[in-house]
Amino acid sequence: MKTAILNKGKETKYLNQYPLIDKADIFKHDQLKDGDLFKLLTDSNQYIATCYVGEEHKGLGYVLSYDEDEPINQVFFEKRLREAIEERDYFYQKEGTNAFRLFNSEGDGIGGLTIDNYDGHLLLTWYSKGVYKLRYQILKAIDEVLSYKSIYEKTRFKDEAIQSGYVKGEAPEFPIVIEENFTYYNVHLNDGPMTGIFLDQKEVRKKLRDQYSENRHVLNLFSYTGAFSVIAAENAASTTSVDLANRSRALTEENFGLNAIDPKSQYIYVMDTFDFYNYAARHQHVYDTIVIDPPSFARNKKKTFSVLKDYPALIEGALPILNEGGTMLLCTNSSAFPLKQFKKMIKGTLDELEIDYQLDEVMGLPRDFKTNPHYKPSKYLKAIFVTLLH
């Protein structure tokens, strides 16, 4: 097997089971190409781990095993899958939910691969060409370990020769309808990089419905397919969904219809968020709960949005249209925005504006999105409920 030798003094984090191999930590390596297996060694040739090459972020690849004698083959992948399924037994039994993450990258021991279960339809997402090279053995392992209706896949790396989409099984008519916390959503597994629902927000959506929606006017910014709006509408006085993408309106209306809610009874705007702030202020629209869940980065014809740079402006813009005693749900999925820094930004923004507030609740990933305790970026989701004090 090929080898990669660490620079002197760089071994500690890997001996402590840090899963992503940082290119800058490597002193020298055999000629490595995507999908190759290699042994990670200290500068004194001590074995640390068996890894695969799959370039992602600043990484050369990921650790697969800390056992030098463990072969990386179909049986290895079957074992990892069985362990992951056993840990998700709760979700297989849970009433009112049939969509969840089945396998979560480095949290389950194979960095660069996720598997989502949408009511028996599996979606595999490959984050590097390297992990995609292991595809044949992983698919064979899935056949041995999992029962499923169909398998679809998406790639998050550039290669025009590789097509995302249907893999095997009984292909459904899209959209398929999934259930989450007794609420229904349309899902597309064959239409671009996103499916129509972000499964990592399932517990945050439930919290919004159960504690921050009843008899409230709820504003959902960057609303995409309206998932926050739909679950809030069960209890809310009204919901307002705002998204710049034209197709978001139809997708949101369809999700309302699935839940026997007349879309015409709710408000939907195809607008830039900052333009909507001005529109709402001019028309004296005010809200009791405002959901702010922006993409990490976005660009339109007029401007570029960066979550690290522009989040304070989102908070400041929301305040004039938030009722006294109202709540903001502030979210980010940017791994470049750690929780400590995100909280500091929220507090700094509100303190500078001399706003009295309390942080009600800080939420992260649900339990099906298993994280690696030695790798902080795996805990990427932050959702904070902030209530203004009278």
mmCIF file of C-alpha atoms in Angstrom:
data_model
loop_
_atom_site.group_PDB
_atom_site.id
_atom_site.type_symbol
_atom_site.label_atom_id
_atom_site.label_comp_id
_atom_site.label_asym_id
_atom_site.label_seq_id
_atom_site.Cartn_x
_atom_site.Cartn_y
_atom_site.Cartn_z
ATOM 1 C CA MET A 1 0.000 0.000 0.000
ATOM 2 C CA LYS A 2 1.160 3.548 -0.726
ATOM 3 C CA THR A 3 2.259 5.814 2.128
ATOM 4 C CA ALA A 4 2.162 9.464 3.168
ATOM 5 C CA ILE A 5 4.598 10.743 5.805
ATOM 6 C CA LEU A 6 3.695 13.628 8.094
ATOM 7 C CA ASN A 7 5.859 16.612 8.843
ATOM 8 C CA LYS A 8 7.550 16.294 12.201
ATOM 9 C CA GLY A 9 5.281 17.423 15.040
ATOM 10 C CA LYS A 10 2.058 17.095 13.025
ATOM 11 C CA GLU A 11 1.126 13.624 14.259
ATOM 12 C CA THR A 12 -0.703 14.522 17.493
ATOM 13 C CA LYS A 13 -4.060 15.515 15.988
ATOM 14 C CA TYR A 14 -4.141 12.375 13.817
ATOM 15 C CA LEU A 15 -3.182 10.145 16.755
ATOM 16 C CA ASN A 16 -6.183 11.822 18.443
ATOM 17 C CA GLN A 17 -8.344 10.644 15.490
ATOM 18 C CA TYR A 18 -8.713 13.841 13.481
ATOM 19 C CA PRO A 19 -10.327 12.443 10.296
ATOM 20 C CA LEU A 20 -9.374 14.876 7.480
ATOM 21 C CA ILE A 21 -5.786 14.709 6.207
ATOM 22 C CA ASP A 22 -4.544 18.275 5.781
ATOM 23 C CA LYS A 23 -2.347 18.660 2.702
ATOM 24 C CA ALA A 24 -0.092 21.123 4.540
ATOM 25 C CA ASP A 25 0.722 18.460 7.158
ATOM 26 C CA ILE A 26 2.239 16.035 4.636
ATOM 27 C CA PHE A 27 6.051 15.941 4.309
ATOM 28 C CA LYS A 28 6.139 13.540 1.376
ATOM 29 C CA HIS A 29 4.025 10.818 -0.182
ATOM 30 C CA ASP A 30 4.058 8.187 -2.872
ATOM 31 C CA GLN A 31 2.439 9.234 -6.132
ATOM 32 C CA LEU A 32 -1.182 9.428 -4.932
ATOM 33 C CA LYS A 33 -4.255 9.713 -7.139
ATOM 34 C CA ASP A 34 -7.994 9.888 -6.433
ATOM 35 C CA GLY A 35 -9.336 6.764 -4.779
ATOM 36 C CA ASP A 36 -5.927 5.375 -3.758
ATOM 37 C CA LEU A 37 -5.629 3.829 -0.324
ATOM 38 C CA PHE A 38 -2.564 4.843 1.666
ATOM 39 C CA LYS A 39 -1.037 4.475 5.102
ATOM 40 C CA LEU A 40 -0.524 7.659 7.095
ATOM 41 C CA LEU A 41 2.822 7.505 8.929
ATOM 42 C CA THR A 42 4.677 9.688 11.398
ATOM 43 C CA ASP A 43 8.084 11.084 10.441
ATOM 44 C CA SER A 44 9.558 8.044 12.231
ATOM 45 C CA ASN A 45 7.428 5.666 10.101
ATOM 46 C CA GLN A 46 4.964 4.831 12.897
ATOM 47 C CA TYR A 47 1.574 3.739 11.518
ATOM 48 C CA ILE A 48 -1.357 6.020 12.367
ATOM 49 C CA ALA A 49 -4.208 5.162 10.007
ATOM 50 C CA THR A 50 -5.327 3.794 6.650
ATOM 51 C CA CYS A 51 -6.802 6.536 4.465
ATOM 52 C CA TYR A 52 -8.135 7.177 0.982
ATOM 53 C CA VAL A 53 -7.277 10.020 -1.402
ATOM 54 C CA GLY A 54 -10.209 12.322 -2.041
ATOM 55 C CA GLU A 55 -9.377 16.015 -2.268
ATOM 56 C CA GLU A 56 -11.969 18.154 -0.508
ATOM 57 C CA HIS A 57 -11.577 21.574 1.120
ATOM 58 C CA LYS A 58 -7.915 21.692 2.240
ATOM 59 C CA GLY A 59 -7.827 17.942 2.647
ATOM 60 C CA LEU A 60 -5.914 15.272 0.794
ATOM 61 C CA GLY A 61 -8.407 12.633 1.915
ATOM 62 C CA TYR A 62 -9.976 10.962 4.934
ATOM 63 C CA VAL A 63 -9.082 8.316 7.493
ATOM 64 C CA LEU A 64 -10.971 5.047 7.043
ATOM 65 C CA SER A 65 -9.413 2.815 9.718
ATOM 66 C CA TYR A 66 -6.973 2.963 12.622
ATOM 67 C CA ASP A 67 -6.274 -0.776 12.391
ATOM 68 C CA GLU A 68 -3.298 -1.548 10.142
ATOM 69 C CA ASP A 69 -4.528 -5.103 9.603
ATOM 70 C CA GLU A 70 -8.098 -4.152 8.617
ATOM 71 C CA PRO A 71 -8.612 -4.559 4.856
ATOM 72 C CA ILE A 72 -10.632 -1.838 3.092
ATOM 73 C CA ASN A 73 -13.060 -3.910 1.059
ATOM 74 C CA GLN A 74 -16.782 -4.600 0.715
ATOM 75 C CA VAL A 75 -16.904 -6.243 4.153
ATOM 76 C CA PHE A 76 -15.386 -3.080 5.675
ATOM 77 C CA PHE A 77 -18.118 -0.914 4.120
ATOM 78 C CA GLU A 78 -20.832 -3.375 5.206
ATOM 79 C CA LYS A 79 -19.595 -3.080 8.792
ATOM 80 C CA ARG A 80 -19.689 0.732 8.721
ATOM 81 C CA LEU A 81 -23.206 0.682 7.243
ATOM 82 C CA ARG A 82 -24.500 -1.778 9.859
ATOM 83 C CA GLU A 83 -23.123 0.375 12.659
ATOM 84 C CA ALA A 84 -24.801 3.450 11.145
ATOM 85 C CA ILE A 85 -28.174 1.707 10.754
ATOM 86 C CA GLU A 86 -28.059 0.441 14.329
ATOM 87 C CA GLU A 87 -27.555 4.019 15.572
ATOM 88 C CA ARG A 88 -30.583 5.195 13.531
ATOM 89 C CA ASP A 89 -32.975 2.578 14.866
ATOM 90 C CA TYR A 90 -34.855 5.402 16.638
ATOM 91 C CA PHE A 91 -35.693 6.993 13.279
ATOM 92 C CA TYR A 92 -36.855 3.733 11.730
ATOM 93 C CA GLN A 93 -39.324 3.415 14.613
ATOM 94 C CA LYS A 94 -40.310 7.084 14.927
ATOM 95 C CA GLU A 95 -43.950 7.830 14.157
ATOM 96 C CA GLY A 96 -44.658 10.767 11.840
ATOM 97 C CA THR A 97 -41.156 10.864 10.277
ATOM 98 C CA ASN A 98 -39.897 8.757 7.387
ATOM 99 C CA ALA A 99 -36.965 10.840 6.095
ATOM 100 C CA PHE A 100 -33.600 11.075 7.839
ATOM 101 C CA ARG A 101 -29.849 10.840 7.321
ATOM 102 C CA LEU A 102 -28.729 7.242 7.300
ATOM 103 C CA PHE A 103 -24.976 7.794 7.007
ATOM 104 C CA ASN A 104 -23.153 11.042 7.762
ATOM 105 C CA SER A 105 -19.667 11.260 6.297
ATOM 106 C CA GLU A 106 -16.825 11.412 8.844
ATOM 107 C CA GLY A 107 -19.338 11.039 11.690
ATOM 108 C CA ASP A 108 -19.947 7.465 10.533
ATOM 109 C CA GLY A 109 -16.408 6.735 9.425
ATOM 110 C CA ILE A 110 -16.347 7.450 5.672
ATOM 111 C CA GLY A 111 -15.631 11.117 5.080
ATOM 112 C CA GLY A 112 -17.021 12.511 1.852
ATOM 113 C CA LEU A 113 -20.108 10.273 1.645
ATOM 114 C CA THR A 114 -23.634 10.882 2.920
ATOM 115 C CA ILE A 115 -26.704 8.673 2.524
ATOM 116 C CA ASP A 116 -30.183 10.072 3.087
ATOM 117 C CA ASN A 117 -33.305 7.938 3.399
ATOM 118 C CA TYR A 118 -36.454 9.467 1.903
ATOM 119 C CA ASP A 119 -39.169 6.937 2.754
ATOM 120 C CA GLY A 120 -37.057 4.060 1.408
ATOM 121 C CA HIS A 121 -35.564 5.986 -1.506
ATOM 122 C CA LEU A 122 -31.843 6.415 -0.834
ATOM 123 C CA LEU A 123 -29.813 9.416 -1.951
ATOM 124 C CA LEU A 124 -26.033 9.019 -1.975
ATOM 125 C CA THR A 125 -23.986 12.215 -2.169
ATOM 126 C CA TRP A 126 -20.320 11.956 -3.171
ATOM 127 C CA TYR A 127 -18.208 14.954 -2.154
ATOM 128 C CA SER A 128 -14.968 14.053 -3.977
ATOM 129 C CA LYS A 129 -13.826 12.077 -6.967
ATOM 130 C CA GLY A 130 -11.767 9.975 -4.569
ATOM 131 C CA VAL A 131 -14.691 8.617 -2.557
ATOM 132 C CA TYR A 132 -16.590 8.132 -5.825
ATOM 133 C CA LYS A 133 -13.817 5.727 -6.892
ATOM 134 C CA LEU A 134 -14.922 3.505 -3.975
ATOM 135 C CA ARG A 135 -18.494 3.569 -5.301
ATOM 136 C CA TYR A 136 -18.672 -0.012 -6.617
ATOM 137 C CA GLN A 137 -17.774 -1.590 -3.272
ATOM 138 C CA ILE A 138 -20.055 0.796 -1.358
ATOM 139 C CA LEU A 139 -23.035 0.015 -3.618
ATOM 140 C CA LYS A 140 -22.381 -3.726 -3.216
ATOM 141 C CA ALA A 141 -22.280 -3.224 0.572
ATOM 142 C CA ILE A 142 -25.590 -1.331 0.464
ATOM 143 C CA ASP A 143 -27.182 -4.248 -1.417
ATOM 144 C CA GLU A 144 -26.032 -6.618 1.331
ATOM 145 C CA VAL A 145 -27.041 -4.480 4.303
ATOM 146 C CA LEU A 146 -29.973 -2.226 3.362
ATOM 147 C CA SER A 147 -33.449 -2.709 2.003
ATOM 148 C CA TYR A 148 -34.573 0.128 -0.247
ATOM 149 C CA LYS A 149 -37.016 1.113 -2.963
ATOM 150 C CA SER A 150 -34.509 2.955 -5.157
ATOM 151 C CA ILE A 151 -31.048 4.529 -5.114
ATOM 152 C CA TYR A 152 -30.188 7.952 -6.523
ATOM 153 C CA GLU A 153 -26.891 9.806 -6.321
ATOM 154 C CA LYS A 154 -25.560 13.351 -6.534
ATOM 155 C CA THR A 155 -21.952 14.443 -6.984
ATOM 156 C CA ARG A 156 -20.493 17.567 -5.403
ATOM 157 C CA PHE A 157 -17.324 17.614 -7.486
ATOM 158 C CA LYS A 158 -16.810 18.672 -11.095
ATOM 159 C CA ASP A 159 -16.552 15.938 -13.700
ATOM 160 C CA GLU A 160 -18.640 16.243 -16.839
ATOM 161 C CA ALA A 161 -18.231 12.517 -17.566
ATOM 162 C CA ILE A 162 -20.103 11.583 -14.357
ATOM 163 C CA GLN A 163 -23.860 12.044 -14.347
ATOM 164 C CA SER A 164 -25.890 12.361 -11.140
ATOM 165 C CA GLY A 165 -29.292 10.701 -10.937
ATOM 166 C CA TYR A 166 -30.864 7.256 -10.942
ATOM 167 C CA VAL A 167 -28.695 4.284 -9.951
ATOM 168 C CA LYS A 168 -30.950 1.271 -9.329
ATOM 169 C CA GLY A 169 -34.234 0.033 -7.880
ATOM 170 C CA GLU A 170 -37.788 0.995 -8.743
ATOM 171 C CA ALA A 171 -37.671 4.587 -9.998
ATOM 172 C CA PRO A 172 -40.542 6.623 -8.490
ATOM 173 C CA GLU A 173 -42.567 9.420 -10.017
ATOM 174 C CA PHE A 174 -41.242 12.725 -8.681
ATOM 175 C CA PRO A 175 -41.934 14.507 -6.501
ATOM 176 C CA ILE A 176 -42.153 11.901 -3.772
ATOM 177 C CA VAL A 177 -43.913 12.918 -0.555
ATOM 178 C CA ILE A 178 -42.041 12.496 2.712
ATOM 179 C CA GLU A 179 -43.268 13.022 6.269
ATOM 180 C CA GLU A 180 -41.331 14.816 8.985
ATOM 181 C CA ASN A 181 -42.775 15.490 12.436
ATOM 182 C CA PHE A 182 -46.286 14.839 11.020
ATOM 183 C CA THR A 183 -45.819 17.433 8.258
ATOM 184 C CA TYR A 184 -45.553 16.594 4.543
ATOM 185 C CA TYR A 185 -43.051 17.846 1.982
ATOM 186 C CA ASN A 186 -42.341 17.238 -1.713
ATOM 187 C CA VAL A 187 -38.895 15.894 -2.550
ATOM 188 C CA HIS A 188 -37.045 15.625 -5.878
ATOM 189 C CA LEU A 189 -33.976 13.361 -6.000
ATOM 190 C CA ASN A 190 -33.234 13.955 -9.686
ATOM 191 C CA ASP A 191 -33.392 17.742 -10.005
ATOM 192 C CA GLY A 192 -30.150 19.628 -9.368
ATOM 193 C CA PRO A 193 -28.044 19.628 -6.209
ATOM 194 C CA MET A 194 -30.876 20.134 -3.682
ATOM 195 C CA THR A 195 -33.883 17.943 -2.936
ATOM 196 C CA GLY A 196 -36.474 20.411 -1.639
ATOM 197 C CA ILE A 197 -35.900 19.834 2.088
ATOM 198 C CA PHE A 198 -32.895 20.260 4.389
ATOM 199 C CA LEU A 199 -33.143 17.264 6.718
ATOM 200 C CA ASP A 200 -30.646 18.736 9.175
ATOM 201 C CA GLN A 201 -33.223 21.359 10.263
ATOM 202 C CA LYS A 202 -35.922 18.871 11.314
ATOM 203 C CA GLU A 203 -35.679 19.555 15.062
ATOM 204 C CA VAL A 204 -35.390 23.317 14.533
ATOM 205 C CA ARG A 205 -38.585 23.277 12.442
ATOM 206 C CA LYS A 206 -40.342 21.304 15.182
ATOM 207 C CA LYS A 207 -39.199 23.805 17.836
ATOM 208 C CA LEU A 208 -40.487 26.681 15.681
ATOM 209 C CA ARG A 209 -43.911 25.025 15.384
ATOM 210 C CA ASP A 210 -44.195 23.979 19.023
ATOM 211 C CA GLN A 211 -42.929 27.127 20.771
ATOM 212 C CA TYR A 212 -42.688 30.107 18.424
ATOM 213 C CA SER A 213 -45.682 29.931 16.051
ATOM 214 C CA GLU A 214 -48.944 29.817 17.959
ATOM 215 C CA ASN A 215 -51.105 32.825 17.052
ATOM 216 C CA ARG A 216 -48.008 34.548 15.700
ATOM 217 C CA HIS A 217 -47.306 36.258 12.408
ATOM 218 C CA VAL A 218 -44.253 34.349 11.125
ATOM 219 C CA LEU A 219 -41.851 35.681 8.486
ATOM 220 C CA ASN A 220 -39.610 33.132 6.755
ATOM 221 C CA LEU A 221 -36.689 34.682 4.841
ATOM 222 C CA PHE A 222 -34.597 32.744 2.289
ATOM 223 C CA SER A 223 -37.584 30.424 2.369
ATOM 224 C CA TYR A 224 -36.636 28.065 -0.526
ATOM 225 C CA THR A 225 -39.555 25.565 -0.625
ATOM 226 C CA GLY A 226 -41.252 27.055 2.455
ATOM 227 C CA ALA A 227 -40.503 24.244 4.928
ATOM 228 C CA PHE A 228 -40.366 26.555 7.965
ATOM 229 C CA SER A 229 -43.530 28.319 6.795
ATOM 230 C CA VAL A 230 -45.468 25.103 6.245
ATOM 231 C CA ILE A 231 -44.758 23.654 9.683
ATOM 232 C CA ALA A 232 -45.402 27.039 11.360
ATOM 233 C CA ALA A 233 -48.714 27.487 9.528
ATOM 234 C CA GLU A 234 -50.287 24.691 11.603
ATOM 235 C CA ASN A 235 -50.401 27.077 14.585
ATOM 236 C CA ALA A 236 -49.581 30.542 13.223
ATOM 237 C CA ALA A 237 -51.889 33.504 12.657
ATOM 238 C CA SER A 238 -50.146 33.931 9.285
ATOM 239 C CA THR A 239 -46.955 33.019 7.468
ATOM 240 C CA THR A 240 -44.964 35.072 4.984
ATOM 241 C CA SER A 241 -42.335 33.393 2.792
ATOM 242 C CA VAL A 242 -39.666 35.391 0.967
ATOM 243 C CA ASP A 243 -37.141 34.061 -1.540
ATOM 244 C CA LEU A 244 -35.422 35.562 -4.563
ATOM 245 C CA ALA A 245 -35.766 32.426 -6.723
ATOM 246 C CA ASN A 246 -38.806 32.440 -9.005
ATOM 247 C CA ARG A 247 -39.420 28.724 -8.659
ATOM 248 C CA SER A 248 -39.665 28.988 -4.859
ATOM 249 C CA ARG A 249 -43.237 30.273 -5.086
ATOM 250 C CA ALA A 250 -44.651 27.203 -6.858
ATOM 251 C CA LEU A 251 -42.652 24.793 -4.665
ATOM 252 C CA THR A 252 -43.880 26.535 -1.507
ATOM 253 C CA GLU A 253 -47.493 26.523 -2.714
ATOM 254 C CA GLU A 254 -47.240 22.787 -3.418
ATOM 255 C CA ASN A 255 -45.961 22.084 0.100
ATOM 256 C CA PHE A 256 -48.819 24.074 1.625
ATOM 257 C CA GLY A 257 -51.283 22.125 -0.517
ATOM 258 C CA LEU A 258 -49.836 18.795 0.647
ATOM 259 C CA ASN A 259 -50.759 19.769 4.198
ATOM 260 C CA ALA A 260 -54.316 20.855 3.309
ATOM 261 C CA ILE A 261 -53.408 24.535 3.738
ATOM 262 C CA ASP A 262 -54.711 26.877 1.058
ATOM 263 C CA PRO A 263 -51.609 28.660 -0.332
ATOM 264 C CA LYS A 264 -53.763 31.729 -0.969
ATOM 265 C CA SER A 265 -54.302 32.001 2.796
ATOM 266 C CA GLN A 266 -50.547 32.607 3.237
ATOM 267 C CA TYR A 267 -48.206 35.285 1.862
ATOM 268 C CA ILE A 268 -45.433 34.468 -0.623
ATOM 269 C CA TYR A 269 -43.031 37.025 -2.126
ATOM 270 C CA VAL A 270 -40.359 36.505 -4.772
ATOM 271 C CA MET A 271 -37.988 39.239 -3.610
ATOM 272 C CA ASP A 272 -34.507 39.952 -2.327
ATOM 273 C CA THR A 273 -34.524 39.929 1.488
ATOM 274 C CA PHE A 274 -33.197 43.476 1.864
ATOM 275 C CA ASP A 275 -35.740 44.754 -0.654
ATOM 276 C CA PHE A 276 -38.455 43.000 1.351
ATOM 277 C CA TYR A 277 -37.286 44.711 4.559
ATOM 278 C CA ASN A 278 -37.877 48.081 2.874
ATOM 279 C CA TYR A 279 -41.223 46.944 1.427
ATOM 280 C CA ALA A 280 -42.478 45.624 4.795
ATOM 281 C CA ALA A 281 -41.381 48.778 6.631
ATOM 282 C CA ARG A 282 -43.135 51.013 4.076
ATOM 283 C CA HIS A 283 -46.354 49.032 4.419
ATOM 284 C CA GLN A 284 -46.040 48.780 8.221
ATOM 285 C CA HIS A 285 -45.981 44.980 8.216
ATOM 286 C CA VAL A 286 -44.712 43.595 11.515
ATOM 287 C CA TYR A 287 -44.018 40.028 12.627
ATOM 288 C CA ASP A 288 -43.799 38.111 15.877
ATOM 289 C CA THR A 289 -41.274 35.520 14.667
ATOM 290 C CA ILE A 290 -38.702 36.039 11.907
ATOM 291 C CA VAL A 291 -36.716 33.104 10.522
ATOM 292 C CA ILE A 292 -33.359 34.049 8.976
ATOM 293 C CA ASP A 293 -31.640 31.051 7.380
ATOM 294 C CA PRO A 294 -29.437 32.391 4.569
ATOM 295 C CA PRO A 295 -27.090 30.485 2.248
ATOM 296 C CA SER A 296 -23.409 30.817 3.121
ATOM 297 C CA PHE A 297 -22.808 32.641 -0.135
ATOM 298 C CA ALA A 298 -25.097 33.982 -2.850
ATOM 299 C CA ARG A 299 -24.890 36.314 -5.821
ATOM 300 C CA ASN A 300 -27.600 38.080 -7.790
ATOM 301 C CA LYS A 301 -27.511 40.769 -10.471
ATOM 302 C CA LYS A 302 -27.275 43.566 -7.933
ATOM 303 C CA LYS A 303 -24.967 42.277 -5.195
ATOM 304 C CA THR A 304 -23.053 39.481 -3.541
ATOM 305 C CA PHE A 305 -24.048 38.087 -0.132
ATOM 306 C CA SER A 306 -21.584 36.461 2.274
ATOM 307 C CA VAL A 307 -22.864 35.053 5.549
ATOM 308 C CA LEU A 308 -19.632 35.925 7.378
ATOM 309 C CA LYS A 309 -19.709 39.559 6.221
ATOM 310 C CA ASP A 310 -23.412 40.382 5.850
ATOM 311 C CA TYR A 311 -25.230 38.598 8.696
ATOM 312 C CA PRO A 312 -25.222 41.671 11.001
ATOM 313 C CA ALA A 313 -27.086 43.614 8.277
ATOM 314 C CA LEU A 314 -29.726 40.859 8.126
ATOM 315 C CA ILE A 315 -30.322 41.140 11.878
ATOM 316 C CA GLU A 316 -30.383 44.936 11.836
ATOM 317 C CA GLY A 317 -32.783 44.978 8.878
ATOM 318 C CA ALA A 318 -35.215 42.635 10.641
ATOM 319 C CA LEU A 319 -35.543 44.685 13.831
ATOM 320 C CA PRO A 320 -37.839 47.464 12.519
ATOM 321 C CA ILE A 321 -40.402 44.874 11.398
ATOM 322 C CA LEU A 322 -40.193 42.677 14.527
ATOM 323 C CA ASN A 323 -42.842 43.210 17.206
ATOM 324 C CA GLU A 324 -41.890 44.004 20.790
ATOM 325 C CA GLY A 325 -41.222 40.710 22.531
ATOM 326 C CA GLY A 326 -40.787 39.042 19.154
ATOM 327 C CA THR A 327 -38.312 36.279 18.321
ATOM 328 C CA MET A 328 -35.692 35.850 15.630
ATOM 329 C CA LEU A 329 -34.564 32.370 14.605
ATOM 330 C CA LEU A 330 -31.006 32.908 13.342
ATOM 331 C CA CYS A 331 -29.390 30.022 11.450
ATOM 332 C CA THR A 332 -26.228 29.254 9.528
ATOM 333 C CA ASN A 333 -24.809 26.065 8.086
ATOM 334 C CA SER A 334 -21.393 27.597 7.396
ATOM 335 C CA SER A 335 -18.607 25.485 8.926
ATOM 336 C CA ALA A 336 -16.421 28.608 8.602
ATOM 337 C CA PHE A 337 -18.693 30.297 11.203
ATOM 338 C CA PRO A 338 -18.104 28.400 14.497
ATOM 339 C CA LEU A 339 -20.801 28.566 17.183
ATOM 340 C CA LYS A 340 -18.712 30.770 19.482
ATOM 341 C CA GLN A 341 -18.107 33.286 16.672
ATOM 342 C CA PHE A 342 -21.768 33.156 15.550
ATOM 343 C CA LYS A 343 -23.025 33.902 19.077
ATOM 344 C CA LYS A 344 -20.461 36.679 19.454
ATOM 345 C CA MET A 345 -21.663 38.247 16.185
ATOM 346 C CA ILE A 346 -25.321 38.117 17.295
ATOM 347 C CA LYS A 347 -24.591 39.595 20.709
ATOM 348 C CA GLY A 348 -22.258 42.244 19.281
ATOM 349 C CA THR A 349 -24.823 43.336 16.685
ATOM 350 C CA LEU A 350 -27.677 43.632 19.191
ATOM 351 C CA ASP A 351 -25.525 45.235 21.898
ATOM 352 C CA GLU A 352 -24.270 47.870 19.476
ATOM 353 C CA LEU A 353 -27.881 48.703 18.577
ATOM 354 C CA GLU A 354 -28.708 48.855 22.325
ATOM 355 C CA ILE A 355 -31.357 46.149 22.035
ATOM 356 C CA ASP A 356 -32.434 44.201 25.141
ATOM 357 C CA TYR A 357 -32.676 40.512 24.334
ATOM 358 C CA GLN A 358 -32.215 36.979 25.570
ATOM 359 C CA LEU A 359 -30.853 33.900 23.811
ATOM 360 C CA ASP A 360 -33.649 31.386 24.368
ATOM 361 C CA GLU A 361 -32.165 28.305 22.803
ATOM 362 C CA VAL A 362 -29.103 27.186 20.854
ATOM 363 C CA MET A 363 -29.641 24.170 18.600
ATOM 364 C CA GLY A 364 -27.370 22.136 16.350
ATOM 365 C CA LEU A 365 -27.613 19.020 14.232
ATOM 366 C CA PRO A 366 -30.192 16.310 14.997
ATOM 367 C CA ARG A 367 -28.973 12.921 16.167
ATOM 368 C CA ASP A 368 -29.176 11.276 12.722
ATOM 369 C CA PHE A 369 -26.515 13.752 11.554
ATOM 370 C CA LYS A 370 -23.821 12.038 13.593
ATOM 371 C CA THR A 371 -20.706 14.174 14.036
ATOM 372 C CA ASN A 372 -17.059 13.373 14.676
ATOM 373 C CA PRO A 373 -16.085 14.619 18.150
ATOM 374 C CA HIS A 374 -12.507 15.255 16.956
ATOM 375 C CA TYR A 375 -13.534 17.387 13.957
ATOM 376 C CA LYS A 376 -15.327 20.651 14.758
ATOM 377 C CA PRO A 377 -16.451 21.443 11.165
ATOM 378 C CA SER A 378 -18.718 18.376 11.304
ATOM 379 C CA LYS A 379 -20.907 20.368 13.749
ATOM 380 C CA TYR A 380 -21.709 22.924 11.061
ATOM 381 C CA LEU A 381 -25.352 23.800 11.843
ATOM 382 C CA LYS A 382 -26.157 26.572 14.308
ATOM 383 C CA ALA A 383 -29.723 27.716 15.060
ATOM 384 C CA ILE A 384 -30.325 30.308 17.778
ATOM 385 C CA PHE A 385 -33.685 31.605 19.013
ATOM 386 C CA VAL A 386 -33.316 35.224 20.191
ATOM 387 C CA THR A 387 -36.237 37.012 21.871
ATOM 388 C CA LEU A 388 -36.389 40.796 22.292
ATOM 389 C CA LEU A 389 -37.235 41.969 25.794
ATOM 390 C CA HIS A 390 -39.807 44.693 26.420
#
